[in-house]
CSV table of C-alpha atoms and ligand atoms in Angstrom, one decimal:
chain,number,residue,atom,x,y,z
A,1,MET,CA,-45.1,-35.4,43.0
A,2,ILE,CA,-42.7,-34.8,40.2
A,3,CYS,CA,-40.1,-32.9,42.2
A,4,LEU,CA,-37.5,-35.7,42.4
A,5,ILE,CA,-37.5,-36.1,38.5
A,6,SER,CA,-37.3,-32.4,37.7
A,7,LEU,CA,-34.8,-31.6,40.5
A,8,THR,CA,-32.4,-34.5,39.5
A,9,LEU,CA,-32.8,-33.7,35.8
A,10,TYR,CA,-32.0,-30.0,36.6
A,11,LEU,CA,-28.9,-30.9,38.6
A,12,LEU,CA,-27.5,-33.4,36.1
A,13,THR,CA,-27.8,-30.6,33.5
A,14,HIS,CA,-26.5,-27.9,35.8
A,15,TYR,CA,-23.3,-29.9,36.4
A,16,GLY,CA,-22.9,-30.7,32.7
A,17,LEU,CA,-23.1,-34.4,33.5
A,18,ILE,CA,-25.5,-35.3,30.6
A,19,GLU,CA,-23.0,-34.0,28.1
A,20,LEU,CA,-19.9,-35.2,29.8
A,21,PHE,CA,-21.1,-38.8,30.1
A,22,GLN,CA,-22.9,-38.6,26.8
A,23,LEU,CA,-26.1,-39.7,28.6
A,24,ASP,CA,-29.2,-40.3,26.4
A,25,MET,CA,-31.9,-38.0,27.5
A,26,VAL,CA,-34.7,-40.5,26.8
A,27,LYS,CA,-32.9,-43.0,29.1
A,28,VAL,CA,-32.2,-40.4,31.7
A,29,ARG,CA,-35.9,-39.4,31.8
A,30,ARG,CA,-37.1,-43.0,31.9
A,31,PHE,CA,-34.6,-43.9,34.7
A,32,LEU,CA,-35.8,-40.9,36.8
A,33,VAL,CA,-39.5,-41.7,36.2
A,34,LEU,CA,-38.9,-45.3,37.4
A,35,VAL,CA,-36.9,-44.0,40.4
A,36,GLN,CA,-39.8,-41.8,41.3
A,37,GLU,CA,-42.3,-44.6,40.8
A,38,ASP,CA,-40.2,-47.0,43.0
A,39,TYR,CA,-40.6,-44.8,46.0
A,40,HIS,CA,-43.8,-45.5,48.0
A,41,ASN,CA,-45.6,-42.2,48.0
A,42,HIS,CA,-48.0,-43.3,50.7
A,43,ASN,CA,-45.1,-43.6,53.2
A,44,PRO,CA,-45.4,-40.5,55.4
A,45,TYR,CA,-41.6,-40.0,55.4
A,46,HIS,CA,-39.6,-42.4,53.2
A,47,ASN,CA,-41.1,-41.2,49.9
A,48,SER,CA,-39.8,-39.4,46.8
A,49,VAL,CA,-40.0,-36.0,48.6
A,50,HIS,CA,-37.4,-37.2,51.2
A,51,ALA,CA,-35.3,-38.4,48.2
A,52,ALA,CA,-35.6,-35.0,46.6
A,53,ASP,CA,-34.8,-33.3,49.9
A,54,VAL,CA,-31.6,-35.3,50.3
A,55,THR,CA,-30.6,-34.7,46.7
A,56,GLN,CA,-31.0,-31.0,47.2
A,57,ALA,CA,-28.9,-31.1,50.4
A,58,MET,CA,-26.2,-33.2,48.7
A,59,HIS,CA,-26.0,-30.6,46.0
A,60,CYS,CA,-25.4,-27.9,48.6
A,61,TYR,CA,-22.6,-30.0,50.1
A,62,LEU,CA,-21.0,-30.8,46.8
A,63,LYS,CA,-20.8,-27.0,46.2
A,64,GLU,CA,-18.9,-26.4,49.4
A,65,PRO,CA,-15.5,-25.0,48.3
A,66,LYS,CA,-13.4,-27.9,49.7
A,67,LEU,CA,-15.4,-30.4,47.8
A,68,ALA,CA,-16.2,-28.4,44.7
A,69,LYS,CA,-12.5,-27.9,43.9
A,70,SER,CA,-11.5,-31.6,44.4
A,71,LEU,CA,-14.5,-33.7,43.2
A,72,THR,CA,-14.4,-35.3,39.7
A,73,SER,CA,-17.5,-35.3,37.5
A,74,CYS,CA,-17.8,-39.0,38.2
A,75,ASP,CA,-17.9,-38.2,42.0
A,76,VAL,CA,-20.7,-35.6,41.4
A,77,LEU,CA,-22.7,-38.0,39.2
A,78,LEU,CA,-22.5,-40.8,41.8
A,79,GLY,CA,-23.2,-38.4,44.7
A,80,LEU,CA,-26.4,-37.1,43.0
A,81,LEU,CA,-27.5,-40.6,41.9
A,82,ALA,CA,-26.9,-42.1,45.3
A,83,ALA,CA,-28.9,-39.3,46.9
A,84,ALA,CA,-31.8,-39.7,44.5
A,85,THR,CA,-31.9,-43.5,44.9
A,86,HIS,CA,-30.7,-44.0,48.5
A,87,ASP,CA,-34.2,-45.1,49.9
A,88,LEU,CA,-35.6,-46.7,46.8
A,89,ASP,CA,-38.6,-49.0,47.4
A,90,HIS,CA,-38.5,-48.2,51.1
A,91,PRO,CA,-41.3,-50.3,52.8
A,92,GLY,CA,-42.0,-47.7,55.5
A,93,VAL,CA,-40.8,-50.0,58.3
A,94,ASN,CA,-37.3,-50.5,59.7
A,95,GLN,CA,-34.9,-53.4,59.6
A,96,PRO,CA,-35.8,-54.9,63.1
A,97,PHE,CA,-39.4,-55.1,61.8
A,98,LEU,CA,-38.3,-57.0,58.6
A,99,VAL,CA,-36.2,-59.3,60.7
A,100,LYS,CA,-38.8,-60.2,63.2
A,101,THR,CA,-41.5,-60.7,60.6
A,102,ASN,CA,-39.2,-63.0,58.6
A,103,HIS,CA,-39.4,-60.7,55.5
A,104,TYR,CA,-37.7,-62.2,52.5
A,105,LEU,CA,-35.4,-59.2,52.3
A,106,ALA,CA,-34.0,-59.9,55.8
A,107,ALA,CA,-33.2,-63.5,54.7
A,108,LEU,CA,-31.8,-62.3,51.3
A,109,TYR,CA,-29.4,-59.8,53.0
A,110,ARG,CA,-28.7,-61.9,56.1
A,111,ASN,CA,-30.1,-59.4,58.6
A,112,THR,CA,-27.3,-56.9,57.6
A,113,SER,CA,-28.1,-53.4,56.2
A,114,VAL,CA,-31.2,-55.0,54.8
A,115,LEU,CA,-32.9,-51.9,53.6
A,116,GLU,CA,-29.8,-50.2,52.3
A,117,ASN,CA,-28.8,-53.3,50.3
A,118,HIS,CA,-32.3,-53.4,48.9
A,119,HIS,CA,-32.1,-49.6,47.9
A,120,TRP,CA,-28.8,-50.2,46.2
A,121,ARG,CA,-29.8,-53.3,44.3
A,122,SER,CA,-33.1,-51.6,43.3
A,123,ALA,CA,-31.1,-48.7,41.9
A,124,VAL,CA,-28.7,-51.0,40.0
A,125,GLY,CA,-31.8,-52.8,38.6
A,126,LEU,CA,-33.1,-49.6,37.2
A,127,LEU,CA,-29.7,-48.6,35.8
A,128,ARG,CA,-29.5,-51.9,34.0
A,129,GLU,CA,-33.2,-51.9,32.9
A,130,THR,CA,-32.9,-48.4,31.3
A,131,GLU,CA,-29.4,-49.1,30.0
A,132,LEU,CA,-28.3,-45.7,31.2
A,133,PHE,CA,-24.6,-46.6,31.3
A,134,SER,CA,-24.7,-49.2,28.6
A,135,HIS,CA,-22.6,-47.1,26.3
A,136,LEU,CA,-19.8,-47.0,28.9
A,137,PRO,CA,-17.1,-49.7,29.1
A,138,THR,CA,-18.4,-52.6,31.2
A,139,GLU,CA,-15.6,-52.1,33.7
A,140,ASP,CA,-16.7,-48.5,34.3
A,141,SER,CA,-20.3,-49.2,34.7
A,142,LEU,CA,-19.6,-52.1,37.1
A,143,ASN,CA,-17.4,-49.7,39.1
A,144,MET,CA,-20.1,-47.0,39.2
A,145,GLU,CA,-22.6,-49.7,40.5
A,146,ARG,CA,-20.1,-50.7,43.2
A,147,GLN,CA,-19.4,-47.1,44.3
A,148,LEU,CA,-23.1,-46.4,44.3
A,149,GLY,CA,-23.5,-49.3,46.7
A,150,SER,CA,-20.8,-48.1,49.0
A,151,LEU,CA,-22.4,-44.7,49.2
A,152,ILE,CA,-25.9,-46.0,49.9
A,153,LEU,CA,-24.7,-48.5,52.4
A,154,ALA,CA,-23.0,-45.7,54.3
A,155,THR,CA,-26.5,-44.3,55.1
A,156,ASP,CA,-27.2,-47.3,57.5
A,157,ILE,CA,-27.6,-45.3,60.8
A,158,SER,CA,-26.7,-48.4,62.8
A,159,ARG,CA,-23.2,-48.1,61.5
A,160,GLN,CA,-22.9,-44.3,62.1
A,161,ASN,CA,-20.3,-44.7,64.9
A,162,GLU,CA,-17.9,-46.6,62.6
A,163,TYR,CA,-18.0,-43.8,60.0
A,164,LEU,CA,-17.9,-41.0,62.4
A,165,SER,CA,-14.8,-42.4,64.3
A,166,LYS,CA,-13.0,-42.8,61.0
A,167,PHE,CA,-14.0,-39.2,60.1
A,168,ARG,CA,-12.9,-37.9,63.5
A,169,THR,CA,-9.6,-39.6,63.3
A,170,HIS,CA,-8.8,-38.2,59.9
A,171,LEU,CA,-9.7,-34.7,61.1
A,172,ASP,CA,-7.6,-35.1,64.2
A,173,GLN,CA,-4.7,-36.2,62.2
A,174,GLU,CA,-5.4,-33.7,59.4
A,175,ASP,CA,-4.6,-36.4,56.9
A,176,LEU,CA,-7.5,-36.2,54.5
A,177,CYS,CA,-6.2,-35.8,51.0
A,178,LEU,CA,-8.8,-35.0,48.5
A,179,GLY,CA,-6.5,-35.8,45.7
A,180,ASN,CA,-6.8,-39.4,46.8
A,181,THR,CA,-9.7,-41.3,45.3
A,182,SER,CA,-10.5,-43.3,48.4
A,183,HIS,CA,-10.4,-40.3,50.6
A,184,ARG,CA,-12.7,-38.4,48.2
A,185,HIS,CA,-15.1,-41.4,48.3
A,186,PHE,CA,-15.1,-41.4,52.0
A,187,VAL,CA,-15.9,-37.7,52.1
A,188,LEU,CA,-18.8,-38.4,49.7
A,189,GLN,CA,-20.1,-41.0,52.1
A,190,MET,CA,-20.0,-38.5,54.9
A,191,ALA,CA,-21.7,-35.9,52.8
A,192,LEU,CA,-24.6,-38.3,51.9
A,193,LYS,CA,-24.9,-39.3,55.6
A,194,CYS,CA,-25.3,-35.6,56.4
A,195,ALA,CA,-27.7,-35.0,53.6
A,196,ASP,CA,-29.8,-38.0,54.7
A,197,ILE,CA,-30.3,-36.7,58.3
A,198,CYS,CA,-30.2,-32.9,57.7
A,199,ASN,CA,-33.9,-32.3,58.5
A,200,PRO,CA,-33.1,-30.9,62.1
A,201,CYS,CA,-30.6,-28.5,60.4
A,202,ARG,CA,-33.3,-26.9,58.3
A,203,PRO,CA,-35.3,-23.8,59.5
A,204,TRP,CA,-37.9,-24.6,62.1
A,205,GLU,CA,-41.0,-24.6,59.9
A,206,LEU,CA,-39.5,-27.1,57.5
A,207,SER,CA,-37.7,-29.2,60.2
A,208,LYS,CA,-40.9,-29.5,62.2
A,209,GLN,CA,-42.9,-30.9,59.3
A,210,TRP,CA,-40.2,-33.6,58.6
A,211,SER,CA,-40.2,-34.5,62.3
A,212,GLU,CA,-44.0,-35.0,62.2
A,213,LYS,CA,-43.7,-37.1,59.1
A,214,VAL,CA,-41.0,-39.4,60.4
A,215,THR,CA,-42.8,-39.9,63.7
A,216,GLU,CA,-46.0,-40.7,61.9
A,217,GLU,CA,-44.1,-43.4,60.1
A,218,PHE,CA,-42.6,-44.8,63.3
A,219,PHE,CA,-45.9,-44.8,65.1
A,220,HIS,CA,-47.6,-46.5,62.1
A,221,GLN,CA,-45.0,-49.3,62.4
A,222,GLY,CA,-45.8,-49.4,66.2
A,223,ASP,CA,-49.5,-49.8,65.5
A,224,ILE,CA,-48.8,-52.7,63.2
A,225,GLU,CA,-46.6,-54.3,65.8
A,226,LYS,CA,-49.3,-53.9,68.4
A,227,LYS,CA,-52.0,-55.3,66.1
A,228,HIS,CA,-49.8,-58.4,65.4
A,229,LYS,CA,-48.8,-58.7,69.1
A,230,LEU,CA,-45.1,-58.2,68.3
A,231,GLU,CA,-42.8,-56.3,70.6
A,232,VAL,CA,-43.2,-52.6,69.8
A,233,SER,CA,-39.8,-51.2,68.4
A,234,PRO,CA,-38.1,-48.3,70.2
A,235,LEU,CA,-39.4,-44.9,69.3
A,236,CYS,CA,-42.5,-46.5,67.6
A,237,ASP,CA,-45.0,-46.4,70.5
A,238,SER,CA,-47.3,-43.5,70.3
A,239,GLU,CA,-48.4,-44.0,73.8
A,240,THR,CA,-45.0,-43.7,75.4
A,241,ASN,CA,-43.1,-41.6,72.9
A,242,SER,CA,-43.7,-38.0,71.8
A,243,ILE,CA,-42.4,-36.2,68.6
A,244,ALA,CA,-40.4,-34.0,70.9
A,245,ASP,CA,-38.5,-36.7,72.8
A,246,VAL,CA,-37.9,-38.7,69.6
A,247,GLN,CA,-36.4,-35.6,68.0
A,248,ILE,CA,-34.4,-34.5,71.0
A,249,GLY,CA,-32.8,-37.9,71.2
A,250,PHE,CA,-32.1,-38.1,67.5
A,251,MET,CA,-30.6,-34.6,67.5
A,252,THR,CA,-28.4,-35.2,70.6
A,253,TYR,CA,-27.0,-38.6,69.8
A,254,VAL,CA,-27.1,-38.8,66.0
A,255,VAL,CA,-27.3,-35.4,64.2
A,256,GLU,CA,-25.2,-33.1,66.4
A,257,PRO,CA,-22.1,-35.4,66.6
A,258,LEU,CA,-22.2,-35.9,62.8
A,259,PHE,CA,-22.7,-32.2,61.9
A,260,ALA,CA,-20.1,-31.1,64.5
A,261,GLU,CA,-17.5,-33.1,62.6
A,262,TRP,CA,-18.8,-32.0,59.2
A,263,ALA,CA,-18.4,-28.4,60.4
A,264,ARG,CA,-14.8,-29.2,61.3
A,265,PHE,CA,-14.2,-30.5,57.9
A,266,SER,CA,-16.0,-27.8,56.0
A,267,ASP,CA,-16.1,-24.7,58.2
A,268,THR,CA,-18.3,-22.5,56.1
A,269,ARG,CA,-21.2,-20.2,56.6
A,270,LEU,CA,-23.5,-23.1,55.5
A,271,SER,CA,-22.2,-25.5,58.2
A,272,GLN,CA,-22.5,-22.8,60.8
A,273,THR,CA,-26.0,-22.0,59.8
A,274,MET,CA,-27.0,-25.6,60.0
A,275,LEU,CA,-25.5,-25.9,63.5
A,276,GLY,CA,-27.4,-22.8,64.4
A,277,HIS,CA,-30.8,-24.2,63.2
A,278,LEU,CA,-30.0,-27.5,65.0
A,279,CYS,CA,-29.5,-25.6,68.3
A,280,LEU,CA,-32.6,-23.5,67.9
A,281,ASN,CA,-34.8,-26.4,66.8
A,282,LYS,CA,-33.7,-28.5,69.7
A,283,ALA,CA,-34.5,-25.6,72.0
A,284,SER,CA,-38.0,-25.4,70.5
A,285,TRP,CA,-38.6,-29.1,71.0
A,286,ASN,CA,-37.3,-28.8,74.6
A,287,ALA,CA,-39.7,-25.9,75.2
A,288,MET,CA,-42.6,-28.2,74.1
A,289,GLN,CA,-41.7,-30.8,76.7
A,290,PRO,CA,-43.8,-29.9,79.7
A,291,GLU,CA,-42.5,-32.2,82.5
A,292,GLU,CA,-39.0,-33.3,81.7
A,293,ALA,CA,-37.7,-29.9,80.6
A,294,GLU,CA,-38.5,-28.3,83.9
A,295,GLY,CA,-34.9,-28.2,85.0
A,296,GLU,CA,-33.8,-26.6,81.8
A,297,GLN,CA,-36.7,-24.1,81.9
A,298,ALA,CA,-35.7,-23.1,85.3
A,299,ALA,CA,-32.2,-22.5,84.2
A,300,ALA,CA,-33.5,-20.4,81.2
A,301,THR,CA,-35.6,-18.2,83.5
A,302,GLU,CA,-32.6,-17.5,85.7
A,303,GLU,CA,-30.5,-16.6,82.8
A,304,PRO,CA,-32.7,-15.4,79.9
A,305,SER,CA,-29.7,-14.5,77.7
A,306,SER,CA,-28.8,-18.2,77.5
A,307,ARG,CA,-31.2,-18.6,74.6
A,308,ALA,CA,-29.6,-15.8,72.6
A,309,LEU,CA,-26.4,-17.7,72.0
A,310,PRO,CA,-24.6,-16.7,68.9
A,311,GLN,CA,-25.5,-18.8,65.8
A,312,GLY,CA,-23.2,-21.7,65.5
A,313,SER,CA,-22.4,-21.9,69.2
A,314,GLN,CA,-22.2,-25.5,70.1
A,315,GLU,CA,-23.6,-25.0,73.6
A,316,CYS,CA,-26.7,-27.1,72.9
B,1,NAG,C1,-31.9,-63.2,61.2
B,1,NAG,O1,-32.4,-63.0,62.5
B,1,NAG,C2,-33.5,-63.8,62.8
B,1,NAG,C3,-34.0,-63.4,64.2
B,1,NAG,O2,-33.0,-63.1,65.1
B,1,NAG,C4,-33.0,-65.3,62.9
B,1,NAG,O3,-34.0,-66.1,63.2
B,1,NAG,C5,-32.4,-65.6,61.5
B,1,NAG,O4,-31.8,-66.9,61.5
B,1,NAG,C6,-31.3,-64.6,61.1
B,1,NAG,N1,-30.9,-64.9,59.7
B,1,NAG,C7,-29.6,-64.9,59.3
B,1,NAG,C8,-29.4,-65.2,57.9
B,1,NAG,O5,-28.7,-64.7,60.1
B,2,NAG,C1,-5.1,-43.2,49.3
B,2,NAG,O1,-5.4,-43.4,50.6
B,2,NAG,C2,-5.5,-44.8,51.0
B,2,NAG,C3,-6.2,-44.9,52.4
B,2,NAG,O2,-5.7,-44.0,53.3
B,2,NAG,C4,-4.1,-45.3,50.9
B,2,NAG,O3,-4.1,-46.7,51.3
B,2,NAG,C5,-3.6,-45.2,49.5
B,2,NAG,O4,-2.2,-45.6,49.5
B,2,NAG,C6,-3.7,-43.7,49.1
B,2,NAG,N1,-3.3,-43.6,47.7
B,2,NAG,C7,-2.5,-42.7,47.2
B,2,NAG,C8,-2.3,-42.8,45.7
B,2,NAG,O5,-1.9,-41.9,47.9
B,3,ZN,ZN1,-33.1,-41.4,53.7
């Protein structure tokens, strides 16, 4: 699995970042090899393929006209590095699991954004170890590390409402000014959040595989919890949860609200296509739910045209 290394290297070159920041190719390669190795490739979901997927999505969002014309090279570099490293050394279990098993990381980060802090500090560790930015003024490299942290910490799903309300308020007031550094940073945080959970916005065949992988990881955690007689975490019990209901909940309460706002911010063909896939994928999961979906299925029988909603319709 070398895709994360080659993809990131390709993108750094594509954006001209190697030259602009006078990065040493030997250090860049070494950094990316270490990043790749720090992902646990036996995790069904949180592995370097997920990191590559998020990096690819981030690249697509950075290319959206509104962002492309306002972002600085530094923003792009940080956006790509944050995407590539945002789940570094992910243990394949979630924060509640680390807290209840008294994992040292939970103590180290005081039960707060435990994983995200660890991903960030791991990324900083690799940046320092490979001396990737050692030719830059100390002030600049420290600033890069701080911003990398602020981007990675934004991927903490438990803080989504905070970010989403702030985004919504800005969009309602039409006061986002991409000439302003802190506004641009906020939009990068939102872009990374979208990239991190964009699986349901991919075409069905891809989306479905990601769903199976993430559920496999959840159920694996549930099995460990049962084995150790711990309370089984929400979504992690293979006896009471199904891939379909985990996905439908995730799409309805987490992905749809985020991507609806993103499409308000960046109303492009890409955003509309993503909302279209989201709608169709959710309908596919609903169709696989035999019992609970009865009501909806009845409605669909009465009105067969309701499934042929135009792409991008937010009727889901
Ligand atoms: C983290 O949560 C656990 C379990 O609720 C608690 O025992 C521990 O004291 C908490 N640690 C900190 C630093 O708050
Ligand atoms: C940028 O935006 C922040 C937050 O809205 C604001 O506090 C700051 O004054 C703005 N900076 C400039 C230069 O306009
Ligand atoms: Zn992730």
